[in-house]
Short mmCIF file of C-alpha atoms in Angstrom, two decimals:
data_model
loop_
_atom_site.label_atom_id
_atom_site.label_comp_id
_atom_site.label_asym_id
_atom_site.label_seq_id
_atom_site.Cartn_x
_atom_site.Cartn_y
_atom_site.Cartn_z
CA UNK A 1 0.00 0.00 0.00
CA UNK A 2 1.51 3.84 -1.06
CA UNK A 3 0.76 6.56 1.61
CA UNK A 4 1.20 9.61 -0.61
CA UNK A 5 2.07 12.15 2.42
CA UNK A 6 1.62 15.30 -0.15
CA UNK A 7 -1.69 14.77 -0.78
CA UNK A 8 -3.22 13.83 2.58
CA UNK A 9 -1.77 17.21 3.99
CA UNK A 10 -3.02 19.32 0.89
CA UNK A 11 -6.41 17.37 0.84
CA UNK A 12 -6.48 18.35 4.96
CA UNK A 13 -5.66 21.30 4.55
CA UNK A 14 -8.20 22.13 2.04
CA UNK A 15 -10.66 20.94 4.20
CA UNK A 16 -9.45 22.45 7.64
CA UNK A 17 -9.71 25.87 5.42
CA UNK A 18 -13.33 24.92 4.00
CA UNK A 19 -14.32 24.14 8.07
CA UNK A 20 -12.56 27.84 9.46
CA UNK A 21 -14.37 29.83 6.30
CA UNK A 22 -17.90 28.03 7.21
CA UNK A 23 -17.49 28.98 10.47
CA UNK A 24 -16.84 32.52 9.76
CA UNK A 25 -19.66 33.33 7.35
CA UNK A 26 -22.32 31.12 9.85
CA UNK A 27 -21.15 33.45 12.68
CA UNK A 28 -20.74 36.77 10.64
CA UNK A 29 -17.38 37.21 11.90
CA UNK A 30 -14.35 39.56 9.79
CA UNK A 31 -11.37 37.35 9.18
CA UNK A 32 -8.16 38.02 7.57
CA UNK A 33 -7.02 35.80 5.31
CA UNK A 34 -3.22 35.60 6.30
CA UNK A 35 -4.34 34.36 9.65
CA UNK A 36 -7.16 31.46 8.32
CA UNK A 37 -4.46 30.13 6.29
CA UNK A 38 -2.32 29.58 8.90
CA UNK A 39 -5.12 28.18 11.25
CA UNK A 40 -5.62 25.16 8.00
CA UNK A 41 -2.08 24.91 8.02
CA UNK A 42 -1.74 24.15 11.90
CA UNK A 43 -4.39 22.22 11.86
CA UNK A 44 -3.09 20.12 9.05
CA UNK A 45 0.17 19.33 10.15
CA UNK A 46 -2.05 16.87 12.93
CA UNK A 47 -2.59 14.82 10.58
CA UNK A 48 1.91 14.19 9.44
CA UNK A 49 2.37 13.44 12.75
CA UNK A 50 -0.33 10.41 12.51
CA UNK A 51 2.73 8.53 10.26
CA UNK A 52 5.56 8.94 13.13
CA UNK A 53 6.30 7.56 16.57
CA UNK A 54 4.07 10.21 17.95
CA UNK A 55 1.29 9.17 16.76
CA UNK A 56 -1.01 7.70 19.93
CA UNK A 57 -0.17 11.41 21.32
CA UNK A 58 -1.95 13.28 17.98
CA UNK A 59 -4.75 10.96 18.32
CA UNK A 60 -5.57 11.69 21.60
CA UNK A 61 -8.66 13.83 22.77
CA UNK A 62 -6.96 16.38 24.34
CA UNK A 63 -4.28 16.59 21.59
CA UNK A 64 -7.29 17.35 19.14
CA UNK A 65 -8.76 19.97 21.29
CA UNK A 66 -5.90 21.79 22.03
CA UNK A 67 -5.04 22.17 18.34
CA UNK A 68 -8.63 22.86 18.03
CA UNK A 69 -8.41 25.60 20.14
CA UNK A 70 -4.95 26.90 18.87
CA UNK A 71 -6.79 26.95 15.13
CA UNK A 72 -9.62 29.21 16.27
CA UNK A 73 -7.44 31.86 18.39
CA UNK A 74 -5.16 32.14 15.25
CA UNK A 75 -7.73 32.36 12.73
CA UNK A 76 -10.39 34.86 14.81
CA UNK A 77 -8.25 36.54 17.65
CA UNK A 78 -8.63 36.41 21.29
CA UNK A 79 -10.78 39.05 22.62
CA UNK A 80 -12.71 37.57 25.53
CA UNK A 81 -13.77 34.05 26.70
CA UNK A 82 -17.24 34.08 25.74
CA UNK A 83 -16.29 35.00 22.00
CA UNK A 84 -13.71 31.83 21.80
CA UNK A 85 -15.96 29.71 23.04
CA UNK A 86 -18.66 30.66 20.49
CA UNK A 87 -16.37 30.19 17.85
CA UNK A 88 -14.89 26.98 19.02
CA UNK A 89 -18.62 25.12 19.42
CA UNK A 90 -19.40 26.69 15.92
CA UNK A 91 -16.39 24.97 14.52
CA UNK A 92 -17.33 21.78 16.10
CA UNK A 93 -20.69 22.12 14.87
CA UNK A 94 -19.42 22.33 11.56
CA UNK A 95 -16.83 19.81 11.54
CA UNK A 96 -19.62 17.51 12.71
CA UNK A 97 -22.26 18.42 10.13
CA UNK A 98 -19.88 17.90 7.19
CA UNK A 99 -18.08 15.01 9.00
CA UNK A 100 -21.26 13.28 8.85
CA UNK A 101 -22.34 14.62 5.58
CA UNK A 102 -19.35 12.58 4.45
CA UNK A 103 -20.33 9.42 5.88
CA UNK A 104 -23.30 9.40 4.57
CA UNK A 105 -22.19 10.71 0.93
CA UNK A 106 -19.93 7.27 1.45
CA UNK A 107 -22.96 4.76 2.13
CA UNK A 108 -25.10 6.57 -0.49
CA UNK A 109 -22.74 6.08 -3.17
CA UNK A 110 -21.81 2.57 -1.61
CA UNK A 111 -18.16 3.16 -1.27
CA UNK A 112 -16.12 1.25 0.98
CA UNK A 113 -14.14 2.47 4.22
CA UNK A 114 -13.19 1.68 7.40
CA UNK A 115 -11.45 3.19 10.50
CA UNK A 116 -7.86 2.34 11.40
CA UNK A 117 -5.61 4.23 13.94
CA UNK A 118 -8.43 7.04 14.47
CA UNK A 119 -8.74 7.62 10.12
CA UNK A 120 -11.61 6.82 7.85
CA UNK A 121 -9.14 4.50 4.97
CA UNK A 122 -10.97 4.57 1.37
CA UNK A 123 -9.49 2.65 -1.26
CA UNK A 124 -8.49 5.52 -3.17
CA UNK A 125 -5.79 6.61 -6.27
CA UNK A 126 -3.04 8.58 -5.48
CA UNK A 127 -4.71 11.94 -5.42
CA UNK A 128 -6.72 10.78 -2.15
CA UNK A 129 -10.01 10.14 -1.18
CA UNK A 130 -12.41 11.42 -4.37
CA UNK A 131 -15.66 12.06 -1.57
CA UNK A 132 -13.07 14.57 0.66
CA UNK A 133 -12.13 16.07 -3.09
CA UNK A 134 -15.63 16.63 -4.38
CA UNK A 135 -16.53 18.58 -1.05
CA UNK A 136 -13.97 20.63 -1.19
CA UNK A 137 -14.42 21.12 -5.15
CA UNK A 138 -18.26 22.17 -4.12
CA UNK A 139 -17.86 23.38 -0.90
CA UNK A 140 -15.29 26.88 -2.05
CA UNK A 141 -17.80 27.92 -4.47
CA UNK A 142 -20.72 27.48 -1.91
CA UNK A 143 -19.13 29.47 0.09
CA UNK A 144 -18.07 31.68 -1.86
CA UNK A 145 -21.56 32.80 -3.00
CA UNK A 146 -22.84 32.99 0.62
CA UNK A 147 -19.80 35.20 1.50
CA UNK A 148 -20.73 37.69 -1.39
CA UNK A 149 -24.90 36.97 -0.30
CA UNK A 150 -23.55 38.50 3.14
CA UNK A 151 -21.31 41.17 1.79
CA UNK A 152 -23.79 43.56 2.16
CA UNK A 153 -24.86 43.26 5.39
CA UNK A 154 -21.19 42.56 6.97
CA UNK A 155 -20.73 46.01 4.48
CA UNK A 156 -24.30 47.70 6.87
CA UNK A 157 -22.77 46.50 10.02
CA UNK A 158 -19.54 48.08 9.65
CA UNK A 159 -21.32 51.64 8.47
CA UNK A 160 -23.49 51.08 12.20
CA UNK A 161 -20.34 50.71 14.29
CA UNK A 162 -19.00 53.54 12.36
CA UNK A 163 -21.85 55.52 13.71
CA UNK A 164 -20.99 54.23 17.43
CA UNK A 165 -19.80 57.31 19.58
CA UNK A 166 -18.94 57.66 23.59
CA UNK A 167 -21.57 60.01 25.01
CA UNK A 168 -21.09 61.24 28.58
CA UNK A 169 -24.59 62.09 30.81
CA UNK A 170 -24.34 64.57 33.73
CA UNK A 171 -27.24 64.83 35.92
CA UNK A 172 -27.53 66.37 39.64
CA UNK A 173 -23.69 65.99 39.76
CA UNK A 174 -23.67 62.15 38.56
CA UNK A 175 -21.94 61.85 35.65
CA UNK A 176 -21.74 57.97 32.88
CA UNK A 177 -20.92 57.35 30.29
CA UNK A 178 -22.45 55.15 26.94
CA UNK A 179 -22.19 53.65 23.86
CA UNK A 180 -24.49 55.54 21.65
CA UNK A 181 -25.80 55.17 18.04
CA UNK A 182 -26.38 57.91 15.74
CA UNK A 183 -29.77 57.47 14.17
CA UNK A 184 -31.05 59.90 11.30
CA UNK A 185 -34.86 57.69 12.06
CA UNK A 186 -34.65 59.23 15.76
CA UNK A 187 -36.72 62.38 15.22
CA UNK A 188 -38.39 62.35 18.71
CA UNK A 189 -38.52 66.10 20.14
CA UNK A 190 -40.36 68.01 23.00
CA UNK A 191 -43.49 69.40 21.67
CA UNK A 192 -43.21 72.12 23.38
CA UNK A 193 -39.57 73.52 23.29
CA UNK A 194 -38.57 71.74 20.52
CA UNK A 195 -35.99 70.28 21.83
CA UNK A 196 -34.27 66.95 20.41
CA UNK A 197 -34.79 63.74 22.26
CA UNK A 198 -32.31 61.05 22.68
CA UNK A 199 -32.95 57.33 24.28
CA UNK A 200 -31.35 55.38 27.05
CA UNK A 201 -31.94 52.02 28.46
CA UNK A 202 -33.40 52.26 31.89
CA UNK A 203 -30.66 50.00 33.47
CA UNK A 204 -27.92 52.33 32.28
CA UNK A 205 -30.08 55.30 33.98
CA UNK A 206 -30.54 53.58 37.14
CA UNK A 207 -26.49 54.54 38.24
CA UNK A 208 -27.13 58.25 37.96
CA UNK A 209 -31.18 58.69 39.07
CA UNK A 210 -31.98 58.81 42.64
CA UNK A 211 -33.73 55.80 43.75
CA UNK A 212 -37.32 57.20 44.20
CA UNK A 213 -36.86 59.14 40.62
CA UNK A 214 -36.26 55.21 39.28
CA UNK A 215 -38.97 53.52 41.48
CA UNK A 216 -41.07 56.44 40.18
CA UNK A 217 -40.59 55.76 36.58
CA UNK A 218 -40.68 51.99 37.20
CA UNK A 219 -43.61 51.71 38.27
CA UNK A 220 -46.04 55.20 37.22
CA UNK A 221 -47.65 56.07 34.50
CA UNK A 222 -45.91 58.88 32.68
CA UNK A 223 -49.15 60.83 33.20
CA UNK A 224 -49.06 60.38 36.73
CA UNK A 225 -46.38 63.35 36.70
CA UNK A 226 -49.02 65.47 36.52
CA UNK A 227 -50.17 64.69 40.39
CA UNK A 228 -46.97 64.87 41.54
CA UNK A 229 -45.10 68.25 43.08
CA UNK A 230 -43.07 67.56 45.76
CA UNK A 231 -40.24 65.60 45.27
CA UNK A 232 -36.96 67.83 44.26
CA UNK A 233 -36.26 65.77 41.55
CA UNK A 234 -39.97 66.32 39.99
CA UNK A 235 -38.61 69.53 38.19
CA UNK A 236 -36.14 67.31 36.24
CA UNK A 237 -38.96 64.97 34.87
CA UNK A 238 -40.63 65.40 31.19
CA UNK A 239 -43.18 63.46 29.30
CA UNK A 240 -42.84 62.99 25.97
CA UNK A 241 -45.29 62.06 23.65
CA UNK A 242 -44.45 59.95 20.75
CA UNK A 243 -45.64 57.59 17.96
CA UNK A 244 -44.39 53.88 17.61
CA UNK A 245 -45.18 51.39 14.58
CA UNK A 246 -49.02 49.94 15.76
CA UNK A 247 -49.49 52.38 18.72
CA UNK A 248 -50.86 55.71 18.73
CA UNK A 249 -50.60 58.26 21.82
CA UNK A 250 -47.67 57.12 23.67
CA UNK A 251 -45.71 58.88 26.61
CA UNK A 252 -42.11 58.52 27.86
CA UNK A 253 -40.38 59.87 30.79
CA UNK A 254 -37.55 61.94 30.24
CA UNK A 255 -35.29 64.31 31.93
CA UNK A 256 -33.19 67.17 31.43
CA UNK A 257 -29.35 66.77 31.91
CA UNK A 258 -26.95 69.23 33.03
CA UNK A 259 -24.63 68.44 30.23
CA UNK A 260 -24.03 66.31 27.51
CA UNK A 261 -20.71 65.15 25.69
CA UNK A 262 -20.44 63.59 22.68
CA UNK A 263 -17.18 61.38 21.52
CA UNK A 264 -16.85 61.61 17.94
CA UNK A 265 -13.69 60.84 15.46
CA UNK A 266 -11.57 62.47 18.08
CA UNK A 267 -13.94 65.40 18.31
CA UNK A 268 -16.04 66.13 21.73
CA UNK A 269 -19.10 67.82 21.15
CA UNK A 270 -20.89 69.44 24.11
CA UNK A 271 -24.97 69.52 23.33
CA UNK A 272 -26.59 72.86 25.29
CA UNK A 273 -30.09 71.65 24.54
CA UNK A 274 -31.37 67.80 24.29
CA UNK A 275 -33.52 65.91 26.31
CA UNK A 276 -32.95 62.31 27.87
CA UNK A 277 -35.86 59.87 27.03
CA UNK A 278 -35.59 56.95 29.19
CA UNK A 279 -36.47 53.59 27.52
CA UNK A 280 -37.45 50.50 30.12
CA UNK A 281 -36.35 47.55 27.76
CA UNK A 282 -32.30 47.08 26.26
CA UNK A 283 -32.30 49.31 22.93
CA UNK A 284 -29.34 46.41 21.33
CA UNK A 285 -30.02 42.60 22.16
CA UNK A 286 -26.16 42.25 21.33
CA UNK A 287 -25.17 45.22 23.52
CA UNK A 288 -23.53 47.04 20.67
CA UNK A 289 -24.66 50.31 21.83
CA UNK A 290 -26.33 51.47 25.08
CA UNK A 291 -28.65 54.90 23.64
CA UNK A 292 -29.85 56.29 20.33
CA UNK A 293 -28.94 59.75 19.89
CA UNK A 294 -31.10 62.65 18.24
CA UNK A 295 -28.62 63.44 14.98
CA UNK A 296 -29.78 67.28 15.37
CA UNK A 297 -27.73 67.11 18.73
CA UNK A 298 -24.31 66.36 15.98
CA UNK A 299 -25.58 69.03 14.30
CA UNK A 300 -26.47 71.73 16.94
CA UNK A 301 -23.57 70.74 19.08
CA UNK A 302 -20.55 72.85 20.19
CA UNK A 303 -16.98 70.92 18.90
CA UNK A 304 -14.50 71.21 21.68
CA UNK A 305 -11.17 70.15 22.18
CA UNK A 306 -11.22 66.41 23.42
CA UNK A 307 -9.46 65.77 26.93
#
């Protein structure tokens, strides 16, 4: 029996590349290419070492995982646990589905293997296994059309975050800052003054209010203001009346800031005039950004020399 060592490692490495680029376009993620080619070559290089003394050490569980794990850090970063782990499982997930895939592609055609040493063995030519070959023949061009199907939005993602700024909330001498998003479809204002309305989740609020101003607004009716005179912080308190997709006549409570500051491309903008509307659900289920800003308060702002 010939072993032709060339083409196991290109035919592995083909495949360790097709498994990295499926599990970047599944989980959206921005890759760079230099680094996924090394990932399919580290993770190729497993299988040389099958075909020397090492080899009941590269076949062992932990062995696997490790490289595993050294393939995903080298082909997407290391930024936090959470995001490894998500893109480890996804590769498993993958490596699975098309693992399997294979199998069956193998019984369906009725073509003999077996496993030996921790390998599925075909009785192949010398370019290798011709079910590994024709996934990776159709696999590159599937995936190639999904990663140009997703171009666009990857493209509209990468415009939002480039519309991410820091904004900075003081009120009665408590001061936090946010990640906001600049929103041109925010056109809430005071109906009165006129002035420009932006939105923050309640739990970001909740480290600047005083406690009875966020019991208050937990649990009242924004027309309930009306009743209500003697707190200090009453005078800070708006309602706001706006318009939502399927509901008519809706209030929100919002108050009025001693200053804002606005982070943007090394600029910081100080707003004289905006309201805070405070929202009582999370405004970005992926906790990209933490308020939507009013774009007037870009416009109207005062640039200043960031500190």
């Amino acid at each position: 029996m010939s072993i032709y060592l060339d083409v196991i490692w290109l035919l592995n490495f083909c495949f360790d590349l097709l498994l990295i680029v499926l599990t970047a376009i599944i989980l959206k993620r921005r890759i760079k290419w230099r680094n996924v080619l090394l990932s399919a070559l580290i993770g190729s290089l497993l299988v040389l070492i099958f075909f020397t003394p090492f080899a009941n050490i590269s076949s062992h569980p932990l062995t696997k995982f490790f490289v595993s794990c050294l393939m995903i850090i080298t082909a997407f970063g290391m930024k936090r646990l959470r995001y490894i782990l998500q893109n480890l499982l996804m590769f498993y997930f993958v490596s699975f589905v098309m693992g399997g895939a294979m199998i069956g592609t193998y019984y369906f055609f009725e073509v003999s293997f077996l496993f030996h040493d921790n390998m599925i063995m075909t009785n192949a030519g010398g370019f290798g296994d011709p079910i590994s070959w024709l996934f990776i023949i159709i696999g590159f061009p599937i995936i190639w059309y999904y990663s140009r199907l997703q171009f666009d939005q990857v493209e509209e993602t990468k415009i939002q975050f480039e519309h991410i700024v820091v904004v900075t909330i003081l009120f009665m001498d408590r001061t936090i800052s946010l990640k906001g998003l600049i929103d041109s479809g925010n056109q809430l204002y005071d109906p009165i003054t006129k002035t420009p309305v932006m939105i923050v989740e309640m739990e970001k609020m909740k480290r600047i209010l005083p406690e009875e101003m966020v019991q208050f607004i937990s649990e009242k009716d924004p027309l309930s203001l009306i009743e209500v005179n003697e707190p200090s912080w009453i005078d800070h308190l708006r309602i706001i009346p706006y318009r939502a997709v399927g509901f008519d006549h809706q209030f929100l409570f919002a108050i009025k800031p001693q200053e804002i500051f606005i982070e943007k491309n090394g600029e910081r903008i100080k707003v004289k005039k905006a309201l805070v509307g405070i929202n009582k659900t999370n405004l970005s289920s992926d906790g990209h950004y933490e308020c939507i800003l009013h774009p007037k308060m870009i416009q109207k702002g005062k640039i200043e020399n960031a500190s």
